[in-house]
Amino acid sequence: MAELVPGEQIDKQSPIPMYYQIMELLRRKIRDGEFAVGAALPPERELAEIFRVSRMTVRQAITALANEGVLIRRQGVGTFVAPPKIEQVLSKLTSFTEDMQQRGLHPSAKLLHFEHRAAEEKQAALLGVPEGEPLLVIERLRLADDLPMAIERTHLLVRLFPHLHREEVEHDSLYALLEKRYAIRIDRATESLEATVADAAEAALLEIDAGNPVLRRTRVTYDERQQPFELATSVYRADRYKFVIELSRR
Ligand code: GLP
């Protein structure tokens, strides 16, 4: 832990709220590398003494930084400096495996479900098939360096990929598999992104608290014939991800 000198960092006369000043100070020390990724913060009680403020003020600052993903709270263990968020530019059509490998992280998956189901009305409409069309539903927990990042539920048209095995999708990149084995040319996708909160089941898998923010992405992916072949809904940890969207006014 870098040096925090009692009393001197907070300006109690300032109109800037004290919790906010503490947030900014901690944020700066993290940015400057004084607090390394993974370093533990002193307990709330100690921070309150250092800043000469109430524990509630300290808690407010820590909660705000944890919500932003700058700090990670581990129940009963303490508060730690989080690794920087994964920044993903939303203009390239990439797979989870490619996204993680580009960042030097090791991607993996845990297969949660692998089953056939009939397409519901909305799914059928998005995939451009009749209601009741057989779909293969693959649900996987996606990890980077063994840390849970996202839950992905992918719906594929069974008639396009009739012989996919559960073992293959557990260990391999789905996109690489579809390209290699089915010679599909992945062309483009439309995606929507919304902020929601994790329910109890999602929270347990993602190792966050129920009610924590998550980002839900829905992707419809098309092959070169402009046939949609995938409908994927993914739930990403909001504290680990930042999506960057490029805008142009040409
Ligand atoms: C992304 C997309 C999913 C897609 C997945 C494939 O995360 N949101 O729609 O199914 O990548 O990833 P992989 O090839 O690593 O299995």
mmCIF file of C-alpha atoms and ligand atoms in Angstrom:
data_model
loop_
_atom_site.group_PDB
_atom_site.id
_atom_site.type_symbol
_atom_site.label_atom_id
_atom_site.label_comp_id
_atom_site.label_asym_id
_atom_site.label_seq_id
_atom_site.Cartn_x
_atom_site.Cartn_y
_atom_site.Cartn_z
ATOM 1 C CA MET A 1 0.000 0.000 0.000
ATOM 2 C CA ALA A 2 1.393 3.402 -0.970
ATOM 3 C CA GLU A 3 1.716 6.095 1.625
ATOM 4 C CA LEU A 4 -1.413 7.818 2.824
ATOM 5 C CA VAL A 5 -0.539 10.614 5.196
ATOM 6 C CA PRO A 6 -3.123 11.243 7.930
ATOM 7 C CA GLY A 7 -5.378 14.229 7.540
ATOM 8 C CA GLU A 8 -3.759 16.201 4.753
ATOM 9 C CA GLN A 9 -5.505 14.932 1.608
ATOM 10 C CA ILE A 10 -9.024 16.102 2.249
ATOM 11 C CA ASP A 11 -10.067 19.740 2.109
ATOM 12 C CA LYS A 12 -13.004 19.964 4.480
ATOM 13 C CA GLN A 13 -13.694 23.590 3.511
ATOM 14 C CA SER A 14 -14.099 22.692 -0.136
ATOM 15 C CA PRO A 15 -17.580 22.628 -1.693
ATOM 16 C CA ILE A 16 -16.548 19.305 -3.294
ATOM 17 C CA PRO A 17 -18.094 16.498 -1.195
ATOM 18 C CA MET A 18 -15.551 14.671 0.951
ATOM 19 C CA TYR A 19 -16.408 11.233 -0.386
ATOM 20 C CA TYR A 20 -15.756 12.570 -3.884
ATOM 21 C CA GLN A 21 -12.367 13.967 -2.888
ATOM 22 C CA ILE A 22 -11.442 10.561 -1.443
ATOM 23 C CA MET A 23 -12.589 8.872 -4.645
ATOM 24 C CA GLU A 24 -10.461 11.176 -6.766
ATOM 25 C CA LEU A 25 -7.433 10.714 -4.541
ATOM 26 C CA LEU A 26 -7.689 6.921 -4.656
ATOM 27 C CA ARG A 27 -8.350 7.023 -8.378
ATOM 28 C CA ARG A 28 -5.240 9.134 -8.950
ATOM 29 C CA LYS A 29 -3.031 6.836 -6.885
ATOM 30 C CA ILE A 30 -4.313 3.835 -8.831
ATOM 31 C CA ARG A 31 -3.752 5.591 -12.164
ATOM 32 C CA ASP A 32 -0.226 6.630 -11.183
ATOM 33 C CA GLY A 33 0.548 3.050 -10.188
ATOM 34 C CA GLU A 34 1.064 3.887 -6.526
ATOM 35 C CA PHE A 35 -1.601 1.307 -5.789
ATOM 36 C CA ALA A 36 -0.895 -1.706 -7.973
ATOM 37 C CA VAL A 37 -3.537 -3.972 -9.498
ATOM 38 C CA GLY A 38 -4.515 -6.540 -6.872
ATOM 39 C CA ALA A 39 -3.238 -4.443 -3.926
ATOM 40 C CA ALA A 40 -5.451 -4.459 -0.850
ATOM 41 C CA LEU A 41 -6.876 -1.205 0.487
ATOM 42 C CA PRO A 42 -6.573 -0.590 4.235
ATOM 43 C CA PRO A 43 -9.786 -1.392 6.142
ATOM 44 C CA GLU A 44 -12.524 1.271 6.227
ATOM 45 C CA ARG A 45 -11.781 2.022 9.856
ATOM 46 C CA GLU A 46 -8.161 2.829 9.062
ATOM 47 C CA LEU A 47 -9.046 4.930 6.009
ATOM 48 C CA ALA A 48 -11.517 6.901 8.113
ATOM 49 C CA GLU A 49 -8.693 7.684 10.546
ATOM 50 C CA ILE A 50 -6.279 8.620 7.775
ATOM 51 C CA PHE A 51 -8.741 10.986 6.078
ATOM 52 C CA ARG A 52 -10.277 12.113 9.385
ATOM 53 C CA VAL A 53 -13.773 11.490 8.141
ATOM 54 C CA SER A 54 -16.557 9.127 9.183
ATOM 55 C CA ARG A 55 -16.557 5.484 8.087
ATOM 56 C CA MET A 56 -19.743 6.223 6.188
ATOM 57 C CA THR A 57 -17.924 8.776 4.024
ATOM 58 C CA VAL A 58 -15.159 6.266 3.302
ATOM 59 C CA ARG A 59 -17.740 3.596 2.502
ATOM 60 C CA GLN A 60 -19.501 5.934 0.092
ATOM 61 C CA ALA A 61 -16.248 6.554 -1.803
ATOM 62 C CA ILE A 62 -15.361 2.852 -1.914
ATOM 63 C CA THR A 63 -18.851 1.828 -3.013
ATOM 64 C CA ALA A 64 -18.768 4.354 -5.847
ATOM 65 C CA LEU A 65 -15.343 3.117 -7.026
ATOM 66 C CA ALA A 66 -16.471 -0.514 -6.739
ATOM 67 C CA ASN A 67 -19.552 0.273 -8.836
ATOM 68 C CA GLU A 68 -17.289 1.809 -11.462
ATOM 69 C CA GLY A 69 -15.138 -1.317 -11.443
ATOM 70 C CA VAL A 70 -12.042 0.484 -10.148
ATOM 71 C CA LEU A 71 -12.094 -1.508 -6.894
ATOM 72 C CA ILE A 72 -13.236 -5.059 -6.189
ATOM 73 C CA ARG A 73 -14.850 -5.988 -2.894
ATOM 74 C CA ARG A 74 -14.407 -9.559 -1.719
ATOM 75 C CA GLN A 75 -16.847 -10.531 0.995
ATOM 76 C CA GLY A 76 -15.034 -11.067 4.275
ATOM 77 C CA VAL A 77 -11.602 -10.585 2.681
ATOM 78 C CA GLY A 78 -11.266 -6.905 1.798
ATOM 79 C CA THR A 79 -11.195 -4.374 -1.013
ATOM 80 C CA PHE A 80 -8.659 -4.601 -3.836
ATOM 81 C CA VAL A 81 -7.514 -2.589 -6.830
ATOM 82 C CA ALA A 82 -9.228 -4.085 -9.902
ATOM 83 C CA PRO A 83 -7.423 -4.760 -13.167
ATOM 84 C CA PRO A 84 -8.285 -2.176 -15.846
ATOM 85 C CA LYS A 85 -11.538 -2.859 -17.711
ATOM 86 C CA ILE A 86 -11.426 -4.671 -21.001
ATOM 87 C CA GLU A 87 -12.070 -2.090 -23.695
ATOM 88 C CA GLN A 88 -13.806 -3.395 -26.754
ATOM 89 C CA VAL A 89 -14.358 -1.282 -29.830
ATOM 90 C CA LEU A 90 -17.736 -2.147 -31.290
ATOM 91 C CA SER A 91 -17.024 -1.987 -34.981
ATOM 92 C CA LYS A 92 -15.292 -5.305 -35.604
ATOM 93 C CA LEU A 93 -17.118 -8.614 -35.643
ATOM 94 C CA THR A 94 -14.984 -10.783 -33.377
ATOM 95 C CA SER A 95 -15.418 -13.864 -31.204
ATOM 96 C CA PHE A 96 -14.862 -14.016 -27.481
ATOM 97 C CA THR A 97 -11.740 -16.109 -28.094
ATOM 98 C CA GLU A 98 -10.283 -13.511 -30.454
ATOM 99 C CA ASP A 99 -11.151 -10.653 -28.086
ATOM 100 C CA MET A 100 -9.322 -12.273 -25.188
ATOM 101 C CA GLN A 101 -6.337 -13.467 -27.183
ATOM 102 C CA GLN A 102 -5.815 -9.963 -28.582
ATOM 103 C CA ARG A 103 -5.404 -8.799 -25.006
ATOM 104 C CA GLY A 104 -3.011 -11.570 -24.060
ATOM 105 C CA LEU A 105 -5.627 -13.276 -21.903
ATOM 106 C CA HIS A 106 -6.356 -16.992 -21.961
ATOM 107 C CA PRO A 107 -9.979 -17.656 -22.982
ATOM 108 C CA SER A 108 -11.912 -20.668 -21.752
ATOM 109 C CA ALA A 109 -15.505 -21.823 -21.395
ATOM 110 C CA LYS A 110 -17.638 -23.863 -19.076
ATOM 111 C CA LEU A 111 -20.571 -25.504 -20.835
ATOM 112 C CA LEU A 112 -23.801 -24.889 -18.930
ATOM 113 C CA HIS A 113 -26.431 -26.123 -21.421
ATOM 114 C CA PHE A 114 -26.432 -27.842 -24.763
ATOM 115 C CA GLU A 115 -29.886 -28.709 -26.027
ATOM 116 C CA HIS A 116 -32.327 -28.601 -28.912
ATOM 117 C CA ARG A 117 -35.316 -26.325 -28.638
ATOM 118 C CA ALA A 118 -38.035 -25.049 -30.929
ATOM 119 C CA ALA A 119 -37.678 -21.374 -31.878
ATOM 120 C CA GLU A 120 -40.066 -19.064 -30.067
ATOM 121 C CA GLU A 121 -41.834 -16.339 -32.014
ATOM 122 C CA LYS A 122 -39.315 -13.568 -31.339
ATOM 123 C CA GLN A 123 -36.280 -15.781 -31.913
ATOM 124 C CA ALA A 124 -37.756 -17.055 -35.166
ATOM 125 C CA ALA A 125 -38.392 -13.507 -36.365
ATOM 126 C CA LEU A 126 -34.805 -12.451 -35.617
ATOM 127 C CA LEU A 127 -33.392 -15.502 -37.350
ATOM 128 C CA GLY A 128 -35.786 -15.205 -40.313
ATOM 129 C CA VAL A 129 -37.218 -18.723 -39.865
ATOM 130 C CA PRO A 130 -40.695 -20.043 -39.031
ATOM 131 C CA GLU A 131 -41.730 -20.382 -35.398
ATOM 132 C CA GLY A 132 -40.902 -23.876 -34.094
ATOM 133 C CA GLU A 133 -37.736 -24.182 -36.255
ATOM 134 C CA PRO A 134 -35.238 -26.471 -34.433
ATOM 135 C CA LEU A 135 -32.503 -24.513 -32.678
ATOM 136 C CA LEU A 136 -29.392 -25.672 -30.895
ATOM 137 C CA VAL A 137 -29.018 -23.713 -27.671
ATOM 138 C CA ILE A 138 -25.503 -23.525 -26.272
ATOM 139 C CA GLU A 139 -25.007 -21.746 -22.992
ATOM 140 C CA ARG A 140 -21.464 -21.156 -21.784
ATOM 141 C CA LEU A 141 -19.770 -19.294 -18.994
ATOM 142 C CA ARG A 142 -16.861 -17.472 -20.629
ATOM 143 C CA LEU A 143 -13.677 -16.896 -18.671
ATOM 144 C CA ALA A 144 -10.469 -14.966 -19.226
ATOM 145 C CA ASP A 145 -7.448 -16.192 -17.276
ATOM 146 C CA ASP A 146 -9.963 -18.265 -15.289
ATOM 147 C CA LEU A 147 -12.011 -15.232 -14.215
ATOM 148 C CA PRO A 148 -15.705 -15.205 -15.190
ATOM 149 C CA MET A 149 -16.441 -12.501 -17.777
ATOM 150 C CA ALA A 150 -19.756 -13.312 -19.423
ATOM 151 C CA ILE A 151 -22.555 -15.815 -19.801
ATOM 152 C CA GLU A 152 -23.341 -16.473 -23.453
ATOM 153 C CA ARG A 153 -26.444 -18.168 -24.775
ATOM 154 C CA THR A 154 -26.133 -18.900 -28.467
ATOM 155 C CA HIS A 155 -28.970 -20.166 -30.672
ATOM 156 C CA LEU A 156 -27.894 -21.812 -33.907
ATOM 157 C CA LEU A 157 -30.077 -23.138 -36.717
ATOM 158 C CA VAL A 158 -29.845 -26.940 -36.433
ATOM 159 C CA ARG A 159 -30.330 -27.395 -40.167
ATOM 160 C CA LEU A 160 -27.136 -25.440 -40.858
ATOM 161 C CA PHE A 161 -25.055 -27.231 -38.209
ATOM 162 C CA PRO A 162 -26.579 -30.686 -37.788
ATOM 163 C CA HIS A 163 -23.662 -32.556 -36.214
ATOM 164 C CA LEU A 164 -22.199 -30.282 -33.572
ATOM 165 C CA HIS A 165 -21.093 -32.106 -30.406
ATOM 166 C CA ARG A 166 -21.095 -30.762 -26.914
ATOM 167 C CA GLU A 167 -17.390 -31.617 -26.400
ATOM 168 C CA GLU A 168 -16.384 -29.441 -29.365
ATOM 169 C CA VAL A 169 -18.116 -26.312 -28.175
ATOM 170 C CA GLU A 170 -16.832 -26.752 -24.664
ATOM 171 C CA HIS A 171 -13.192 -26.567 -25.652
ATOM 172 C CA ASP A 172 -13.030 -24.740 -28.970
ATOM 173 C CA SER A 173 -13.972 -21.349 -30.291
ATOM 174 C CA LEU A 174 -17.466 -21.701 -31.728
ATOM 175 C CA TYR A 175 -16.757 -19.288 -34.587
ATOM 176 C CA ALA A 176 -13.518 -21.103 -35.493
ATOM 177 C CA LEU A 177 -15.404 -24.392 -35.434
ATOM 178 C CA LEU A 178 -18.223 -23.148 -37.656
ATOM 179 C CA GLU A 179 -15.728 -21.668 -40.094
ATOM 180 C CA LYS A 180 -13.544 -24.783 -40.197
ATOM 181 C CA ARG A 181 -16.093 -27.561 -40.061
ATOM 182 C CA TYR A 182 -19.025 -26.015 -41.821
ATOM 183 C CA ALA A 183 -17.046 -23.690 -44.047
ATOM 184 C CA ILE A 184 -19.340 -20.855 -43.084
ATOM 185 C CA ARG A 185 -18.226 -17.333 -43.949
ATOM 186 C CA ILE A 186 -19.148 -15.074 -41.072
ATOM 187 C CA ASP A 187 -19.956 -11.732 -42.626
ATOM 188 C CA ARG A 188 -21.632 -9.222 -40.310
ATOM 189 C CA ALA A 189 -23.819 -8.841 -37.239
ATOM 190 C CA THR A 190 -26.283 -6.460 -35.702
ATOM 191 C CA GLU A 191 -25.980 -6.005 -31.996
ATOM 192 C CA SER A 192 -27.890 -4.246 -29.241
ATOM 193 C CA LEU A 193 -26.501 -3.395 -25.849
ATOM 194 C CA GLU A 194 -28.417 -2.588 -22.682
ATOM 195 C CA ALA A 195 -27.570 -2.076 -19.039
ATOM 196 C CA THR A 196 -29.463 -4.213 -16.514
ATOM 197 C CA VAL A 197 -28.757 -5.991 -13.232
ATOM 198 C CA ALA A 198 -27.713 -9.592 -12.608
ATOM 199 C CA ASP A 199 -30.343 -11.967 -11.241
ATOM 200 C CA ALA A 200 -29.350 -14.475 -8.545
ATOM 201 C CA ALA A 201 -28.377 -17.270 -10.964
ATOM 202 C CA GLU A 202 -26.319 -14.976 -13.218
ATOM 203 C CA ALA A 203 -24.638 -13.367 -10.214
ATOM 204 C CA ALA A 204 -23.569 -16.755 -8.828
ATOM 205 C CA LEU A 205 -21.978 -17.742 -12.159
ATOM 206 C CA LEU A 206 -20.289 -14.377 -12.679
ATOM 207 C CA GLU A 207 -19.141 -14.254 -9.037
ATOM 208 C CA ILE A 208 -20.754 -10.907 -8.359
ATOM 209 C CA ASP A 209 -23.615 -9.906 -6.060
ATOM 210 C CA ALA A 210 -27.191 -10.231 -7.301
ATOM 211 C CA GLY A 211 -28.378 -6.783 -8.366
ATOM 212 C CA ASN A 212 -24.924 -5.704 -9.566
ATOM 213 C CA PRO A 213 -24.868 -4.025 -12.987
ATOM 214 C CA VAL A 214 -24.359 -6.142 -16.089
ATOM 215 C CA LEU A 215 -24.367 -5.393 -19.803
ATOM 216 C CA ARG A 216 -26.675 -7.452 -21.984
ATOM 217 C CA ARG A 217 -25.726 -7.859 -25.614
ATOM 218 C CA THR A 218 -27.922 -9.414 -28.244
ATOM 219 C CA ARG A 219 -26.280 -10.328 -31.523
ATOM 220 C CA VAL A 220 -27.739 -11.623 -34.764
ATOM 221 C CA THR A 221 -24.944 -12.871 -36.985
ATOM 222 C CA TYR A 222 -25.169 -13.302 -40.761
ATOM 223 C CA ASP A 223 -23.180 -15.364 -43.216
ATOM 224 C CA GLU A 224 -22.040 -14.094 -46.606
ATOM 225 C CA ARG A 225 -25.375 -15.067 -48.192
ATOM 226 C CA GLN A 226 -26.958 -12.711 -45.638
ATOM 227 C CA GLN A 227 -28.591 -15.656 -43.900
ATOM 228 C CA PRO A 228 -28.776 -15.138 -40.117
ATOM 229 C CA PHE A 229 -27.244 -18.208 -38.480
ATOM 230 C CA GLU A 230 -26.757 -17.150 -34.870
ATOM 231 C CA LEU A 231 -28.813 -15.367 -32.247
ATOM 232 C CA ALA A 232 -26.693 -14.798 -29.166
ATOM 233 C CA THR A 233 -27.556 -13.120 -25.901
ATOM 234 C CA SER A 234 -24.662 -12.422 -23.590
ATOM 235 C CA VAL A 235 -24.490 -11.051 -20.076
ATOM 236 C CA TYR A 236 -21.195 -9.269 -19.395
ATOM 237 C CA ARG A 237 -19.853 -8.128 -16.047
ATOM 238 C CA ALA A 238 -20.156 -4.338 -16.189
ATOM 239 C CA ASP A 239 -17.201 -3.928 -13.847
ATOM 240 C CA ARG A 240 -14.881 -5.755 -16.257
ATOM 241 C CA TYR A 241 -16.032 -4.315 -19.584
ATOM 242 C CA LYS A 242 -16.117 -1.019 -21.347
ATOM 243 C CA PHE A 243 -17.530 -0.827 -24.860
ATOM 244 C CA VAL A 244 -16.209 1.865 -27.148
ATOM 245 C CA ILE A 245 -18.339 2.941 -30.084
ATOM 246 C CA GLU A 246 -16.859 4.932 -32.934
ATOM 247 C CA LEU A 247 -19.000 7.696 -34.371
ATOM 248 C CA SER A 248 -18.368 9.663 -37.499
ATOM 249 C CA ARG A 249 -20.127 12.722 -38.909
ATOM 250 C CA ARG A 250 -18.969 12.513 -42.446
HETATM 251 C C1 GLP B 1 -18.916 -13.358 -29.007
HETATM 252 C C2 GLP B 1 -20.361 -13.161 -29.396
HETATM 253 C C3 GLP B 1 -21.162 -14.433 -29.533
HETATM 254 C C4 GLP B 1 -20.356 -15.535 -30.187
HETATM 255 C C5 GLP B 1 -19.046 -15.735 -29.506
HETATM 256 C C6 GLP B 1 -18.179 -16.793 -30.178
HETATM 257 O O1 GLP B 1 -18.683 -13.240 -27.656
HETATM 258 N N1 GLP B 1 -21.060 -12.249 -28.494
HETATM 259 O O2 GLP B 1 -22.282 -14.139 -30.306
HETATM 260 O O3 GLP B 1 -21.102 -16.746 -30.184
HETATM 261 O O4 GLP B 1 -18.307 -14.540 -29.492
HETATM 262 O O5 GLP B 1 -17.031 -16.940 -29.415
HETATM 263 P P1 GLP B 1 -16.045 -18.142 -29.527
HETATM 264 O O6 GLP B 1 -15.707 -18.303 -30.984
HETATM 265 O O7 GLP B 1 -14.892 -17.779 -28.689
HETATM 266 O O8 GLP B 1 -16.763 -19.375 -29.017
#
